[in-house]
Coordinates of C-alpha atoms and ligand atoms in Angstrom, one line a residue:
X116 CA 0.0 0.0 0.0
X117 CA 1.1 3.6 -1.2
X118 CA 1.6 5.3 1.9
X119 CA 0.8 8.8 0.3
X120 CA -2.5 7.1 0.2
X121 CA -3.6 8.2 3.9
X122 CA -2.7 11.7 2.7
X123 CA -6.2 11.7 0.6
X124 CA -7.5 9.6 3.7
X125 CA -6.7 11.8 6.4
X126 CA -9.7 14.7 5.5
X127 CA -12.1 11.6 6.4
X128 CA -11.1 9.7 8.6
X129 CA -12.5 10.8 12.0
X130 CA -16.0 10.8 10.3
X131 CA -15.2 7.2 9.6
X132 CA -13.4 6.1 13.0
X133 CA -13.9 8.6 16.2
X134 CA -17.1 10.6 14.9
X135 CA -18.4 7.2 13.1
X136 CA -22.1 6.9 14.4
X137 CA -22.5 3.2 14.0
X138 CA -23.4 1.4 16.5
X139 CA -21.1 -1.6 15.8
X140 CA -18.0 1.0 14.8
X141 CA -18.4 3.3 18.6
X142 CA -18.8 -0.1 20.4
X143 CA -15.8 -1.2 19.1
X144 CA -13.5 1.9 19.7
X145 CA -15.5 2.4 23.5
X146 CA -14.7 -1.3 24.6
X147 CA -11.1 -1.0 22.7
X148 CA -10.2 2.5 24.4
X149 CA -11.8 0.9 28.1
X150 CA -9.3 -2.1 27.6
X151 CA -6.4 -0.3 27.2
X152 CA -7.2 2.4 29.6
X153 CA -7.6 -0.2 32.4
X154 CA -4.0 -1.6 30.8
X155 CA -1.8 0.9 31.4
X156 CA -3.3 2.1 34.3
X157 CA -2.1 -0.9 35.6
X158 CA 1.5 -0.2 34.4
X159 CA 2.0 3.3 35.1
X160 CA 0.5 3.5 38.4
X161 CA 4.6 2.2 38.7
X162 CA 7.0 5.1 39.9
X163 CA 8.3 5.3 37.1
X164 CA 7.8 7.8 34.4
X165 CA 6.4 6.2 31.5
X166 CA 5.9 7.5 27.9
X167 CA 2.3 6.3 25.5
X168 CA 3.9 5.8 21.9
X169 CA 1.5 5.3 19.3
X170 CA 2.7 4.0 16.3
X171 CA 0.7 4.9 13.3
X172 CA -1.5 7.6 15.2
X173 CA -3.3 8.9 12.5
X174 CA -5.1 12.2 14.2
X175 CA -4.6 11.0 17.5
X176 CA -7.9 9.2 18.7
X177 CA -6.2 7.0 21.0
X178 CA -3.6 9.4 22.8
X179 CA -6.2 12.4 23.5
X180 CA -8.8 9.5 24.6
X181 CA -6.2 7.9 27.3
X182 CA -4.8 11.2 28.4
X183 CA -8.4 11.9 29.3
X184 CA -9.1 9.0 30.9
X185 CA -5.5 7.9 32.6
X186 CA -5.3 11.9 34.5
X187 CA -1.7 11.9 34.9
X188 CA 0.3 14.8 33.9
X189 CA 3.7 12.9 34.4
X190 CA 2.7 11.1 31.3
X191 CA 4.6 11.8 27.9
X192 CA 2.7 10.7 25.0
X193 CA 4.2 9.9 21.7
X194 CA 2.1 9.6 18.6
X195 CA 4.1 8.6 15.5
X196 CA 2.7 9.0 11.9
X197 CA 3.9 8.8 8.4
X198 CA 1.1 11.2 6.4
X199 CA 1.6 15.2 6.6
X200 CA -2.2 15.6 6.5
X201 CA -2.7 13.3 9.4
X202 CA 0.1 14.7 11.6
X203 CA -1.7 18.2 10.6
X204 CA -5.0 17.6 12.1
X205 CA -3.2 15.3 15.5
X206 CA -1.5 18.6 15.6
X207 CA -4.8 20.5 15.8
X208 CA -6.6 18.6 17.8
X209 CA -3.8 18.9 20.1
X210 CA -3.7 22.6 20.3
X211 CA -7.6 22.5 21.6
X212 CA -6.8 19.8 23.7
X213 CA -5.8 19.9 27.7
X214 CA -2.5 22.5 27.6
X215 CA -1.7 20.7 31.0
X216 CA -0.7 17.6 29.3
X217 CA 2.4 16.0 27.2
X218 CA 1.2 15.7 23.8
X219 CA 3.3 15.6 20.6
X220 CA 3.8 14.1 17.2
X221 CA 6.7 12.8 15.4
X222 CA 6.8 12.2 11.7
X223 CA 8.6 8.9 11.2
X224 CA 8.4 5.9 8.6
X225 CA 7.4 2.5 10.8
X226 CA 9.2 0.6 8.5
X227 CA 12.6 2.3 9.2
X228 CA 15.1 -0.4 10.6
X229 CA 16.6 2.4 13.0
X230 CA 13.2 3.5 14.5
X231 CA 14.6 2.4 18.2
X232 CA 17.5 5.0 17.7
X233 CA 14.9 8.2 17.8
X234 CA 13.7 6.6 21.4
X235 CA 16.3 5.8 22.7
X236 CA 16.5 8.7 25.8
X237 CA 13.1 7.7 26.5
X238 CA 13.0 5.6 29.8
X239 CA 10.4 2.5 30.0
X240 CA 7.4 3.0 27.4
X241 CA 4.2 1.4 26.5
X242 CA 4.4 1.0 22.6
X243 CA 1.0 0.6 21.2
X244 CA -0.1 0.1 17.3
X245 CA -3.6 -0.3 16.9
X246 CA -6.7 -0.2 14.6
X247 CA -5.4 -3.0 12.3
X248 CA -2.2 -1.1 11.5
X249 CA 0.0 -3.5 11.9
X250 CA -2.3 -4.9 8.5
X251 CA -1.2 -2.0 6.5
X252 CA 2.7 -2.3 7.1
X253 CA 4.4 -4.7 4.2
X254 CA 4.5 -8.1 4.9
X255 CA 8.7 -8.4 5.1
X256 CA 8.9 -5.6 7.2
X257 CA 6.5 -6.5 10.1
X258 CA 8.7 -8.4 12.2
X259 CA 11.5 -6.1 12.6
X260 CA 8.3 -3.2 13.3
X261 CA 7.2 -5.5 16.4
X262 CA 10.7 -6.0 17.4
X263 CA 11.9 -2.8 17.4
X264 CA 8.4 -1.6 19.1
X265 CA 9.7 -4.1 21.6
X266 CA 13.2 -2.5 21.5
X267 CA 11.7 1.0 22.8
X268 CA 9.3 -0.4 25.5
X269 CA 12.2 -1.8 27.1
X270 CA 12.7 -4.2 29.7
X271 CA 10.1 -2.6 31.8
X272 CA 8.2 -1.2 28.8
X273 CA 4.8 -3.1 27.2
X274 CA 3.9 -3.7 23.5
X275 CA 0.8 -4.0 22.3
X276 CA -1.3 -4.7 18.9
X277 CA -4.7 -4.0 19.0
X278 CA -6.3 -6.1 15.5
X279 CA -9.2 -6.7 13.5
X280 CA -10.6 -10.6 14.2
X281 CA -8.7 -12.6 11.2
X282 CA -10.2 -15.7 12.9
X283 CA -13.5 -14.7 11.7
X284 CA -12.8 -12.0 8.4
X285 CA -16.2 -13.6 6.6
X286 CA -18.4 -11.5 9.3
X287 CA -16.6 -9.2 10.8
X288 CA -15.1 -7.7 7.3
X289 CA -18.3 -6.4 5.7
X290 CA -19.7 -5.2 9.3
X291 CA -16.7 -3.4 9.9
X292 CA -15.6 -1.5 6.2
X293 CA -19.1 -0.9 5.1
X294 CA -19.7 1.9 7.7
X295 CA -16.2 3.5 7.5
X296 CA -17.0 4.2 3.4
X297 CA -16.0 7.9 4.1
X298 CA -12.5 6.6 4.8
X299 CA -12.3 3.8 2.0
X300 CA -14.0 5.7 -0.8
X301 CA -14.9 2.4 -2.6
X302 CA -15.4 -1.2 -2.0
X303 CA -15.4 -3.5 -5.2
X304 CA -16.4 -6.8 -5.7
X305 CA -13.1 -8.2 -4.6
X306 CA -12.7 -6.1 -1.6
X307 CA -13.3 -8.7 0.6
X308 CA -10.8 -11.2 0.0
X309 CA -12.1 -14.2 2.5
X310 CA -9.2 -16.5 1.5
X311 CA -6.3 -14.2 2.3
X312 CA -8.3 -12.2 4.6
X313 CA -7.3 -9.0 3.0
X314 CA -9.8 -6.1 2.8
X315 CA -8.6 -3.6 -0.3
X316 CA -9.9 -1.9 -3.2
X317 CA -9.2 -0.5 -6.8
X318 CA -8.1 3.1 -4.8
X319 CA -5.2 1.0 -3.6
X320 CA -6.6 0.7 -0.1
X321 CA -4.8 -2.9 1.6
X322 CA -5.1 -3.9 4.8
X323 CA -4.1 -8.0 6.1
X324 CA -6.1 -9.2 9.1
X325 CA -4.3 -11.7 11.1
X326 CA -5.4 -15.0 12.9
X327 CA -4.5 -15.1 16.7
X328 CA -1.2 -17.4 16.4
X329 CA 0.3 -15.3 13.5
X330 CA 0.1 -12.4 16.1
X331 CA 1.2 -14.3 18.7
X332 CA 4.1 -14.9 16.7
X333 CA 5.1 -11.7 15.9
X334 CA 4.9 -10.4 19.1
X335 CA 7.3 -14.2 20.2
X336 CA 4.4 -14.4 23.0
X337 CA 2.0 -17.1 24.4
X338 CA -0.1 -14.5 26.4
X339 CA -3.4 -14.9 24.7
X340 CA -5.6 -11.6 23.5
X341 CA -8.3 -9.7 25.2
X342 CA -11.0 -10.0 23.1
X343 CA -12.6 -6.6 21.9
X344 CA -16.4 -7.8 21.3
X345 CA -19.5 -6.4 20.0
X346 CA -22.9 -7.2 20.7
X347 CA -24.9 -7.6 17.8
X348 CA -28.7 -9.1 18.1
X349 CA -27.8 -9.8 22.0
X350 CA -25.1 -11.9 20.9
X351 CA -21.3 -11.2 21.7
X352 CA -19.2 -11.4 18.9
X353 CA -15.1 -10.6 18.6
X354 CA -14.4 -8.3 16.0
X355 CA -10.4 -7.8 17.5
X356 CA -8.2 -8.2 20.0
X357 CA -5.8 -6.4 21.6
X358 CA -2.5 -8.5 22.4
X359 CA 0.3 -8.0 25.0
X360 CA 3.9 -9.0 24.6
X361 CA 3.8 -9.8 28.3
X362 CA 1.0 -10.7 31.3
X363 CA 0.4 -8.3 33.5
X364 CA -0.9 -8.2 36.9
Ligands
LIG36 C1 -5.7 2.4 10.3 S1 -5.0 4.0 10.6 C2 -4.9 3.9 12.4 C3 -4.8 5.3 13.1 C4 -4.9 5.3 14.6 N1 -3.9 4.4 15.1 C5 -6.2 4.8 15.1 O1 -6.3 3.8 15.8 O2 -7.3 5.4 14.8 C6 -3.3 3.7 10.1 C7 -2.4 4.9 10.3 O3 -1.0 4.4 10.1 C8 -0.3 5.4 9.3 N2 0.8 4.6 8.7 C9 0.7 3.7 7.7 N3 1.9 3.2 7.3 C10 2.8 3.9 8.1 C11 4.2 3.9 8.1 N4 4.9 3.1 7.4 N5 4.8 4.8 9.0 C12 4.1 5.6 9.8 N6 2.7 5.6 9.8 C13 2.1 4.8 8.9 C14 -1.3 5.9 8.4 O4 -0.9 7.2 7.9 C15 -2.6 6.0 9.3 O5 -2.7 7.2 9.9

């Protein structure tokens, strides 16, 4: 995927993510954001002074939501993006936002093998990437992305991926992309490619979803997800997970 393509995403895509009225889509992002509030509460409650990076942080969603809801100004949050247009409106969002906190973006490429090297003053860090992002890096570059995430949390650091449910693309994919059409533009008949379970289109939109051992692997863990699930019909169904290199207490 051309990564200049989240420049002409950028201008839509809170209305498809944060701002997205769908049921299904602000379950999602409420029970994701309440899962990893409740996780690194857990970890920097710590005397330690911990920094949030957010690798691929588009306009910021996740930062600004557990800055809000984590209340500690000895937090230093990191959000790292690629797209000019996306670091643009984190940046404005961040102007409006609480002046009290630690807020700021860094443009860097996730697929840079020396990405540890621009963290490396930082002292313990929780190093997320969420939303499926990890889906839109190339495949031969996604290992040494987890690593080095791992590389900059540190020994008493955290990583974690927060994914669309691979283990069950054939629902979740058209539930999921059919709302965020803002974002997507278009979806074409082979958009939803069950086999490889790869959502893309014509526009040159490509995102992988992953079954629970392939991320298990990458992240060299046996600590299994926390399911992020939706209720649909009174029924409870996972449509991701959010996976940790390490248990935590
Ligand atoms: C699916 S969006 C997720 C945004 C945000 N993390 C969220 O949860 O709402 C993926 C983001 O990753 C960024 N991105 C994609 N490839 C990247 C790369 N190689 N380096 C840095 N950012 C990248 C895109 O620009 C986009 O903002």
């Amino acid at each position: 995927m051309d990564y200049k393509l989240w420049d002409d995403l950028a201008a839509d895509y809170d209305k498809s993510v944060e701002d997205n009225q769908t049921p299904i889509i602000t379950n999602y992002l409420k029970r994701e954001i309440e899962i990893l509030t409740s996780i690194c509460s857990k970890i920097t409650n710590s005397a330690k002074n911990y920094s949030i990076i957010d690798m691929g942080a588009g306009t910021g969603r996740v930062l600004f939501a557990l800055d809000k809801n984590l209340k500690n100004n000895s937090l230093e949050f990191i959000g790292v993006e690629v797209s000019e247009p996306m670091l643009e409106r984190a940046n404005q969002k961040n102007q409006t936002h609480n002046t009290l906190s630690n807020i700021e973006f860094l443009k860097h490429d996730l697929t840079e093998s020396n990405l540890p090297e621009y963290f490396e003053s930082s002292g313990p860090a929780i190093v997320m990437c969420l939303y499926n992002t990890l889906g839109v890096i190339p495949s031969d570059k996604r290992q040494m992305f987890v690593d080095n995430m791992k590389r900059i949390a540190g020994d008493d650091g955290l990583t974690i991926l927060t994914a669309f449910n691979g283990d069950d693309f054939g629902f979740v994919a058209p539930k999921m992309y059919h709302p965020m059409i803002p974002m997507i533009k278009q979806i074409d008949d082979n958009s939803f490619d069950e086999k490889n379970r790869i959502f893309q289109n014509n526009l040159g939109f490509h995102s992988q979803w992953f079954k629970q051992n392939e991320l298990k692997s990458l992240l060299r863990t046996e600590v299994d997800p926390i399911s992020i699930d939706v209720k649909i019909d009174d029924k409870l169904h996972t449509f991701g997970n959010v996976y940790l290199d390490r248990k935590i207490k």
